[in-house]
Amino acid sequence: MVGAQLTYSMLVGGLDFSVYRTGAATIFGSDGVRADLYDRDLVPLGGGFLPFTYPPFAALILLPFAFIPMWLGQAIMLAFSVAVAWWFAAIVYDYVNHRGRRIPFQDKLGRTTTIAVLTAVILLSGPWRRGIGLVQINPLIMLLVLGDLLRPATRLPRGFFIGIAGGIKLTPLVFGLIPLMRKDVKGVLTLGASFLGTIALGFLLLPHQAVQFWTSAVSDPTRVGNINYPDNISVQGWLMHLTLEGYHAQMPTALLSGLHWLLIAVLLVGTAAVIPVLDRRGMRLSVIGLTAFLMLEMSPISWSHHNTWLPLIVAAFLVDALPWAFRERDWRRTAAQVLAWAAFVGLYYSPLWLAATVAGTTENLDYVSRPAQIAAGLPMLAHYLLVLLWITQIWRHRHDPCPPGNDLRDLWSGWRVVERCSHSLSCQPLHRRELAGGYPQISDVGSPRPVPGGTVVPWTGSASSPPMTCTSSPGCAARENPNTRCAAGTG
């Protein structure tokens, strides 16, 4: 199925990539393009046109594609998307294992095959399936943001690549909330500086286009499309799908606009409040997943294929939320499970295809029947309610003690150090290893314990993980404040 999807994208897909390539071609007039970058009629589509909607910096990034054949550019983008999906699957696999859980089939299949299966599951999900068909830029945005938040803190502070992602597509700037709530001043300043650098580069190299974008195009959501299109999963979109006020309207009424801002404010305050709580428990994917959801909901238009974060949010819910925030078997856990099924299954299938299935057609989906609009809006309503309940439960359990030995220094494809400590032992890896797809599986390592007459802890893990030497040290216990992350790695 994945092969069929990729073949379709090469032969008849790639609509969004054609916009990227044509937009880049306007810079030097390559390929016979004589249009301006922000002309509304840049790329013809049926009876209408598609404009270029990103900042000038994005056109500069995409410029190499203007000088190679369309099919080759699509092939490069598709190969890149599959590679990002594999890397993403490896991160999910390693995170699940680090949290002490196991993917059901991983013991039989092994790490590499399990990651391959997860990659296929990711590529067949609604957001990735449609994004692959359109040959979208969102995998690049995910790589920049997720990589920046998970990479080791080197001399290049975190926030740099999020700023670059914001220069390509403005919405990733919402991830600046994470360093802000961590009180990471260097990260916030780095993000701002790199983003401003992309703006400056746009004005330097494309001054006319930069003025056009920042004075008019950036504030015109109609350039992106019909807000009430069934595929719009933002708060503004699903409110219009579900209410009589928004039925067959292309712009929200005053009532819907007010409700929209109220729901965004609640989500923003809630997400900001729980980021430090999740950080103390080392729940990095939950931090990223909830912030990604906030980003999607805040934008006036978020097409379902923008939600490449869906598999990450599902993993965070199953591995972080259910075992901890929803550990009590009460109505909250039951409600969360019901909402999760409705949201995740609906989004995996795709709101657009739900609307098309109910309408019985894929033609003229701007004006589908009311039942079709409701079908498109219900998964995101369920998702919003699930996230609110999730945030409430995190806040409810915010004073729970932090479990020892649950810190991951760096979740990244490269050099890393994993540290685990107990109440009386300080454990350090014997060596660093370069691991292609993830870090040592904490779940494979026996709990550190002293042995008579010595300080070496017996190794009980797998051959792929580095053995640890543990020495008696009160320092480890001193670091284990129950209200902070155990041996937290910051930077």
Coordinates of C-alpha atoms in Angstrom, one line a residue:
M1 CA 0.0 0.0 0.0
V2 CA 2.8 2.4 0.8
G3 CA 4.4 1.6 -2.6
A4 CA 1.1 2.3 -4.3
Q5 CA 0.8 5.6 -2.6
L6 CA 4.3 6.6 -3.6
T7 CA 3.7 5.6 -7.2
Y8 CA 0.5 7.6 -7.3
S9 CA 2.4 10.6 -5.9
M10 CA 5.0 10.3 -8.7
L11 CA 2.5 9.8 -11.5
V12 CA -0.5 12.0 -10.8
G13 CA 0.1 13.6 -7.4
G14 CA 2.4 16.4 -6.3
L15 CA 0.0 19.3 -6.5
D16 CA 1.5 21.3 -3.6
F17 CA 5.0 20.6 -4.8
S18 CA 4.1 22.1 -8.1
V19 CA 3.2 25.3 -6.2
Y20 CA 6.5 25.2 -4.3
R21 CA 8.5 24.7 -7.6
T22 CA 6.6 27.4 -9.5
G23 CA 7.0 29.8 -6.6
A24 CA 10.7 29.2 -6.6
A25 CA 10.9 29.5 -10.4
T26 CA 9.5 33.1 -10.2
I27 CA 12.7 34.3 -8.6
F28 CA 14.8 33.9 -11.8
G29 CA 12.0 33.2 -14.3
S30 CA 13.2 29.7 -14.8
D31 CA 11.1 27.1 -16.7
G32 CA 9.4 30.0 -18.5
V33 CA 7.6 31.3 -15.4
R34 CA 6.8 35.0 -15.7
A35 CA 4.4 35.4 -12.7
D36 CA 5.1 37.2 -9.4
L37 CA 5.7 35.1 -6.3
Y38 CA 2.5 36.2 -4.6
D39 CA 0.1 36.3 -7.6
R40 CA -3.1 34.6 -6.8
D41 CA -3.2 32.8 -10.1
L42 CA 0.3 31.2 -9.8
V43 CA -0.7 27.6 -10.5
P44 CA -4.0 26.7 -12.3
L45 CA -6.3 24.2 -10.7
G46 CA -9.5 23.2 -12.4
G47 CA -11.6 26.3 -12.6
G48 CA -9.4 28.2 -10.1
F49 CA -5.8 28.8 -9.1
L50 CA -3.4 28.1 -6.2
P51 CA -1.1 30.9 -4.8
F52 CA 2.2 30.6 -3.0
T53 CA 1.4 31.1 0.7
Y54 CA 4.8 30.9 2.5
P55 CA 7.3 33.7 3.4
P56 CA 10.0 34.6 0.8
F57 CA 12.6 32.6 2.7
A58 CA 10.7 29.4 1.9
A59 CA 11.0 30.3 -1.8
L60 CA 14.7 30.7 -1.4
I61 CA 15.0 27.3 0.4
L62 CA 13.0 25.7 -2.5
L63 CA 15.0 27.4 -5.2
P64 CA 17.1 24.4 -6.3
F65 CA 13.9 22.6 -7.3
A66 CA 13.3 25.3 -10.0
F67 CA 16.3 24.1 -11.9
I68 CA 15.6 20.3 -12.0
P69 CA 12.7 18.4 -13.7
M70 CA 9.4 18.2 -11.8
W71 CA 9.6 14.4 -11.5
L72 CA 13.1 14.4 -10.0
G73 CA 12.1 17.1 -7.5
Q74 CA 9.1 14.9 -6.5
A75 CA 11.3 11.9 -6.1
I76 CA 13.7 13.7 -3.9
M77 CA 10.9 15.1 -1.7
L78 CA 9.2 11.7 -1.4
A79 CA 12.4 9.9 -0.5
F80 CA 13.1 12.6 2.1
S81 CA 9.6 12.2 3.5
V82 CA 10.0 8.4 3.9
A83 CA 13.4 8.9 5.6
V84 CA 11.8 11.4 8.1
A85 CA 9.0 8.9 8.7
W86 CA 11.6 6.2 9.5
W87 CA 13.5 8.5 11.8
F88 CA 10.2 9.5 13.5
A89 CA 9.3 5.8 13.9
A90 CA 12.7 5.1 15.5
I91 CA 12.1 8.0 18.0
V92 CA 8.6 6.6 18.9
Y93 CA 10.0 3.1 19.3
D94 CA 12.9 4.2 21.6
Y95 CA 10.6 6.5 23.6
V96 CA 8.1 3.7 24.2
N97 CA 10.9 1.5 25.5
H98 CA 12.4 4.2 27.6
R99 CA 9.1 4.7 29.3
G100 CA 9.2 1.0 30.3
R101 CA 6.6 -0.2 27.7
R102 CA 6.8 -2.6 24.9
I103 CA 5.3 -2.4 21.4
P104 CA 3.2 -5.6 21.1
F105 CA 5.1 -7.2 18.3
Q106 CA 8.6 -5.9 18.9
D107 CA 10.0 -9.0 20.8
K108 CA 9.2 -11.2 17.8
L109 CA 10.2 -8.8 15.0
G110 CA 13.2 -7.1 16.5
R111 CA 14.0 -3.4 16.5
T112 CA 14.7 -2.8 12.8
T113 CA 11.6 -4.7 11.5
T114 CA 9.4 -3.1 14.2
I115 CA 10.5 0.3 13.1
A116 CA 9.8 -0.6 9.5
V117 CA 6.3 -1.6 10.5
L118 CA 5.8 1.6 12.4
T119 CA 7.0 3.6 9.4
A120 CA 4.4 1.9 7.2
V121 CA 1.7 2.7 9.8
I122 CA 2.8 6.3 9.9
L123 CA 2.9 6.7 6.1
L124 CA -0.6 5.2 5.8
S125 CA -2.1 7.5 8.4
G126 CA -4.5 10.2 7.1
P127 CA -2.1 13.2 7.5
W128 CA 0.9 11.4 6.0
R129 CA -1.1 9.7 3.3
R130 CA -2.5 12.9 2.0
G131 CA 0.8 14.8 2.5
I132 CA 2.6 12.2 0.5
G133 CA 0.0 12.5 -2.3
L134 CA 0.5 16.3 -2.4
V135 CA 4.3 16.0 -1.9
Q136 CA 4.1 18.4 1.1
I137 CA 6.8 20.2 2.9
N138 CA 5.5 19.3 6.4
P139 CA 8.1 16.4 7.0
L140 CA 10.8 19.1 6.7
I141 CA 9.1 21.2 9.3
M142 CA 8.7 18.2 11.6
L143 CA 12.4 17.3 11.2
L144 CA 13.5 20.9 12.1
V145 CA 11.2 21.2 15.1
L146 CA 11.4 17.7 16.5
G147 CA 15.2 17.6 15.9
D148 CA 15.7 20.9 17.6
L149 CA 13.7 19.9 20.7
L150 CA 15.4 16.5 21.1
R151 CA 19.0 17.1 20.0
P152 CA 21.9 17.5 22.5
A153 CA 22.5 21.0 23.7
T154 CA 25.6 21.9 21.8
R155 CA 27.3 25.3 21.2
L156 CA 24.3 26.0 18.9
P157 CA 21.5 26.6 21.4
R158 CA 18.1 24.9 21.0
G159 CA 15.6 27.1 19.3
F160 CA 17.7 27.8 16.2
F161 CA 16.1 25.3 13.9
I162 CA 12.6 26.1 15.2
G163 CA 13.3 29.7 14.1
I164 CA 14.3 28.4 10.7
A165 CA 11.1 26.3 10.5
G166 CA 9.1 29.5 11.4
G167 CA 10.8 31.3 8.5
I168 CA 9.6 28.6 6.1
K169 CA 6.1 28.3 7.6
L170 CA 5.0 30.7 10.4
T171 CA 3.0 28.2 12.5
P172 CA 6.0 26.4 14.0
L173 CA 6.8 29.5 16.0
V174 CA 4.2 28.2 18.5
F175 CA 6.9 25.7 19.7
G176 CA 8.6 28.7 21.2
L177 CA 6.2 28.2 24.1
I178 CA 8.4 25.3 25.2
P179 CA 11.6 27.1 25.9
L180 CA 9.6 30.0 27.2
M181 CA 7.9 27.9 29.9
R182 CA 11.2 26.2 30.6
K183 CA 12.6 29.7 31.3
D184 CA 15.3 28.9 28.7
V185 CA 16.2 32.5 27.9
K186 CA 19.0 31.5 25.6
G187 CA 16.6 29.2 23.6
V188 CA 14.0 31.9 23.3
L189 CA 16.5 34.5 22.1
T190 CA 18.1 32.0 19.7
L191 CA 14.7 31.2 18.2
G192 CA 13.8 34.8 17.8
A193 CA 17.2 35.6 16.2
S194 CA 17.1 32.8 13.7
F195 CA 13.5 33.7 12.7
L196 CA 14.4 37.4 12.3
G197 CA 17.4 36.2 10.2
T198 CA 15.1 34.5 7.8
I199 CA 13.0 37.7 7.5
A200 CA 16.1 39.8 6.9
L201 CA 17.4 37.4 4.3
G202 CA 14.0 37.6 2.5
F203 CA 14.2 41.4 2.4
L204 CA 17.8 41.4 1.3
L205 CA 17.4 39.0 -1.6
L206 CA 13.7 39.4 -2.5
P207 CA 12.7 42.9 -1.3
H208 CA 9.6 43.4 -3.5
Q209 CA 8.2 40.0 -2.6
A210 CA 9.0 40.5 1.1
V211 CA 7.1 43.7 1.2
Q212 CA 4.1 42.0 -0.5
F213 CA 4.1 39.1 1.9
W214 CA 4.6 41.0 5.2
T215 CA 2.2 43.9 4.4
S216 CA -0.7 42.0 2.8
A217 CA -0.4 38.3 2.0
V218 CA 0.4 37.2 5.5
S219 CA -2.9 38.6 6.9
D220 CA -5.1 37.1 4.2
P221 CA -6.4 33.6 5.2
T222 CA -8.4 33.3 2.0
R223 CA -5.2 32.9 0.1
V224 CA -4.8 29.5 1.8
G225 CA -8.3 28.4 1.0
N226 CA -11.9 28.1 2.2
I227 CA -11.9 28.1 6.0
N228 CA -15.0 25.9 6.0
Y229 CA -13.5 23.3 3.8
P230 CA -14.0 19.9 5.4
D231 CA -10.3 19.3 5.7
N232 CA -9.7 22.3 8.0
I233 CA -9.0 20.8 11.4
S234 CA -8.3 24.1 13.3
V235 CA -10.7 25.3 16.0
Q236 CA -12.1 27.8 13.6
G237 CA -12.6 25.1 11.0
W238 CA -14.3 22.4 13.1
L239 CA -16.5 25.0 14.8
M240 CA -17.8 26.0 11.4
H241 CA -18.3 22.4 10.4
L242 CA -20.4 21.6 13.5
T243 CA -22.6 24.7 13.9
L244 CA -25.5 26.1 12.0
E245 CA -23.7 29.5 12.2
G246 CA -21.0 28.2 10.0
Y247 CA -22.9 26.0 7.6
H248 CA -22.0 26.8 4.0
A249 CA -20.3 30.0 5.2
Q250 CA -16.7 30.6 4.0
M251 CA -15.8 33.0 6.9
P252 CA -16.7 32.8 10.6
T253 CA -19.5 34.9 12.0
A254 CA -18.9 37.2 15.0
L255 CA -20.3 34.6 17.4
L256 CA -18.1 31.9 16.1
S257 CA -15.1 34.2 16.1
G258 CA -15.6 35.0 19.8
L259 CA -16.0 31.3 20.7
H260 CA -13.0 30.4 18.6
W261 CA -10.7 32.8 20.5
L262 CA -12.1 31.6 23.9
L263 CA -11.3 28.0 23.0
I264 CA -7.8 29.0 21.8
A265 CA -7.2 30.9 25.0
V266 CA -8.2 28.0 27.2
L267 CA -6.0 25.6 25.2
L268 CA -3.0 28.0 25.3
V269 CA -3.1 28.7 29.0
G270 CA -3.6 25.0 29.8
T271 CA -0.7 23.8 27.6
A272 CA 1.6 26.5 29.0
A273 CA 0.7 25.4 32.5
V274 CA 1.5 21.7 32.1
I275 CA 4.7 22.0 30.2
P276 CA 6.8 22.3 33.4
V277 CA 4.9 19.5 35.0
L278 CA 5.6 17.2 32.1
D279 CA 9.2 18.3 31.9
R280 CA 9.8 17.3 35.5
R281 CA 8.7 13.8 34.6
G282 CA 10.8 13.5 31.5
M283 CA 7.6 13.3 29.3
R284 CA 9.2 15.0 26.3
L285 CA 6.8 13.6 23.6
S286 CA 3.8 14.7 25.6
V287 CA 5.3 18.3 25.8
I288 CA 5.9 18.3 22.0
G289 CA 2.6 16.6 21.2
L290 CA 0.4 19.0 23.2
T291 CA 2.2 22.0 21.8
A292 CA 1.8 20.6 18.2
F293 CA -1.9 20.3 18.8
L294 CA -2.0 23.9 20.1
M295 CA -0.2 25.0 16.9
L296 CA -2.7 23.2 14.7
E297 CA -5.7 24.7 16.5
M298 CA -4.5 28.3 16.7
S299 CA -4.0 28.7 12.9
P300 CA -7.0 29.9 11.0
I301 CA -6.5 27.1 8.5
S302 CA -4.8 23.8 9.4
W303 CA -5.4 21.1 6.7
S304 CA -5.4 17.6 8.0
H305 CA -2.1 16.8 6.2
H306 CA -0.5 19.4 8.4
N307 CA -1.0 17.1 11.3
T308 CA 2.1 14.9 10.7
W309 CA 2.3 15.0 14.6
L310 CA -0.7 12.6 15.0
P311 CA 1.4 9.4 15.5
L312 CA 3.5 11.3 18.1
I313 CA 0.4 12.4 20.0
V314 CA -1.0 8.9 19.9
A315 CA 2.2 7.5 21.3
A316 CA 2.4 10.1 24.1
F317 CA -1.2 9.4 25.1
L318 CA -0.7 5.7 25.3
V319 CA 2.7 5.7 26.9
D320 CA 2.5 8.8 29.1
A321 CA -1.1 9.8 29.7
L322 CA -2.9 6.5 30.3
P323 CA -0.4 5.0 32.7
W324 CA 0.0 8.2 34.8
A325 CA -2.5 11.0 34.3
F326 CA -5.4 8.5 33.8
R327 CA -4.2 5.7 36.0
E328 CA -7.3 5.8 38.2
R329 CA -10.0 3.6 36.7
D330 CA -12.8 6.1 36.9
W331 CA -15.0 8.0 34.5
R332 CA -12.1 10.2 33.5
R333 CA -10.1 7.3 32.1
T334 CA -13.2 5.9 30.4
A335 CA -14.0 9.2 28.8
A336 CA -10.4 9.7 27.7
Q337 CA -10.4 6.3 26.0
V338 CA -13.7 6.9 24.2
L339 CA -12.6 10.3 23.0
A340 CA -9.2 8.9 22.0
W341 CA -10.8 6.2 19.8
A342 CA -13.1 8.8 18.2
A343 CA -10.4 11.3 17.6
F344 CA -7.5 9.0 16.5
V345 CA -9.5 6.7 14.3
G346 CA -11.3 9.6 12.6
L347 CA -8.0 11.5 12.0
Y348 CA -6.2 8.3 10.9
Y349 CA -8.9 7.8 8.3
S350 CA -9.0 11.6 7.5
P351 CA -11.7 14.2 8.0
L352 CA -11.7 14.9 4.3
W353 CA -12.4 11.3 3.5
L354 CA -15.1 11.1 6.2
A355 CA -16.8 14.0 4.5
A356 CA -16.4 12.5 1.1
T357 CA -17.7 9.1 2.3
V358 CA -20.8 10.6 3.9
A359 CA -21.4 12.9 0.9
G360 CA -20.9 10.0 -1.6
T361 CA -18.6 12.2 -3.8
T362 CA -15.2 13.7 -3.9
E363 CA -16.4 16.6 -6.2
N364 CA -17.0 20.2 -5.0
L365 CA -16.3 19.4 -1.3
D366 CA -16.4 23.1 -0.5
Y367 CA -20.2 22.8 -0.4
V368 CA -20.9 19.3 1.0
S369 CA -24.1 18.3 2.9
R370 CA -24.5 19.2 6.5
P371 CA -24.1 15.6 7.7
A372 CA -20.8 15.4 5.7
Q373 CA -19.6 18.6 7.4
I374 CA -20.5 17.2 10.8
A375 CA -18.7 14.0 10.1
A376 CA -15.5 16.0 9.2
G377 CA -15.7 18.0 12.4
L378 CA -16.4 15.3 15.0
P379 CA -12.9 13.8 15.2
M380 CA -11.3 17.2 16.0
L381 CA -14.0 18.0 18.5
A382 CA -13.2 14.7 20.3
H383 CA -9.5 15.5 20.0
Y384 CA -10.0 18.9 21.6
L385 CA -12.0 17.5 24.5
L386 CA -9.5 14.8 25.0
V387 CA -6.6 17.3 25.2
L388 CA -8.6 19.4 27.7
L389 CA -9.2 16.4 29.9
W390 CA -5.6 15.3 29.5
I391 CA -4.4 18.8 30.6
T392 CA -6.8 18.8 33.5
Q393 CA -5.5 15.4 34.7
I394 CA -1.8 16.5 34.4
W395 CA -2.6 19.5 36.5
R396 CA -4.5 17.4 39.0
H397 CA -1.5 15.2 39.5
R398 CA 1.1 17.9 39.3
H399 CA 2.4 17.3 42.8
D400 CA 3.0 13.6 42.3
P401 CA 6.6 12.7 43.1
C402 CA 9.0 12.2 40.2
P403 CA 9.9 8.6 39.7
P404 CA 13.7 8.0 40.0
G405 CA 15.7 6.6 37.1
N406 CA 13.4 8.1 34.5
D407 CA 15.5 10.7 32.9
L408 CA 16.7 10.7 29.3
R409 CA 19.5 13.1 28.6
D410 CA 19.1 13.2 24.8
L411 CA 16.7 11.4 22.5
W412 CA 18.4 11.9 19.2
S413 CA 20.0 10.0 16.4
G414 CA 23.7 10.5 17.4
W415 CA 25.8 10.7 20.5
R416 CA 24.0 10.4 23.7
V417 CA 24.4 9.6 27.3
V418 CA 21.6 7.8 29.3
E419 CA 21.8 8.2 33.0
R420 CA 19.8 6.2 35.6
C421 CA 20.1 6.6 39.3
S422 CA 18.7 5.0 42.4
H423 CA 18.5 6.2 46.0
S424 CA 22.1 5.2 46.8
L425 CA 23.9 4.6 43.6
S426 CA 25.3 6.8 40.8
C427 CA 25.3 5.0 37.5
Q428 CA 27.3 6.1 34.5
P429 CA 27.7 4.4 31.1
L430 CA 31.1 2.8 30.6
H431 CA 31.3 4.5 27.2
R432 CA 29.4 6.5 24.6
R433 CA 28.2 4.8 21.5
E434 CA 26.9 6.2 18.3
L435 CA 23.6 4.6 17.6
A436 CA 22.0 5.1 14.3
G437 CA 18.3 5.0 15.3
G438 CA 17.9 5.5 19.0
Y439 CA 19.4 5.2 22.5
P440 CA 19.9 2.1 24.8
Q441 CA 16.6 0.5 25.8
I442 CA 16.2 1.3 29.5
S443 CA 13.6 -1.4 29.9
D444 CA 16.3 -4.0 29.1
V445 CA 18.5 -2.9 31.9
G446 CA 18.1 -4.4 35.4
S447 CA 17.6 -2.0 38.3
P448 CA 20.9 -0.9 39.8
R449 CA 21.7 -2.7 43.1
P450 CA 24.8 -3.0 45.3
V451 CA 26.6 -6.4 45.4
P452 CA 28.5 -7.8 48.4
G453 CA 32.2 -6.8 48.5
G454 CA 32.1 -4.6 45.4
T455 CA 30.5 -1.7 43.6
V456 CA 29.8 -3.3 40.1
V457 CA 26.2 -3.9 39.2
P458 CA 25.7 -7.2 37.2
W459 CA 24.7 -6.5 33.6
T460 CA 21.4 -7.9 32.6
G461 CA 20.6 -5.9 29.5
S462 CA 20.8 -6.6 25.8
A463 CA 24.0 -6.7 23.8
S464 CA 23.0 -3.5 22.0
S465 CA 23.0 -1.4 25.2
P466 CA 26.2 -0.2 27.0
P467 CA 26.8 -1.8 30.4
M468 CA 26.9 0.5 33.4
T469 CA 29.4 0.8 36.3
C470 CA 27.7 2.0 39.5
T471 CA 29.4 3.3 42.5
S472 CA 28.0 4.1 45.9
S473 CA 27.4 7.8 46.0
P474 CA 25.2 10.1 48.1
G475 CA 25.3 12.5 45.2
C476 CA 22.8 10.6 43.3
A477 CA 20.3 10.6 46.2
A478 CA 21.0 14.3 46.6
R479 CA 20.0 14.9 43.0
E480 CA 16.8 12.9 43.5
N481 CA 14.4 15.6 44.6
P482 CA 10.9 14.1 44.2
N483 CA 9.6 17.3 42.8
T484 CA 12.3 17.5 40.0
R485 CA 13.5 15.3 37.2
C486 CA 16.0 12.7 38.3
A487 CA 19.4 13.9 37.1
A488 CA 17.7 16.2 34.7
G489 CA 19.7 17.1 31.6
T490 CA 19.0 20.6 30.6
G491 CA 20.7 23.0 28.2

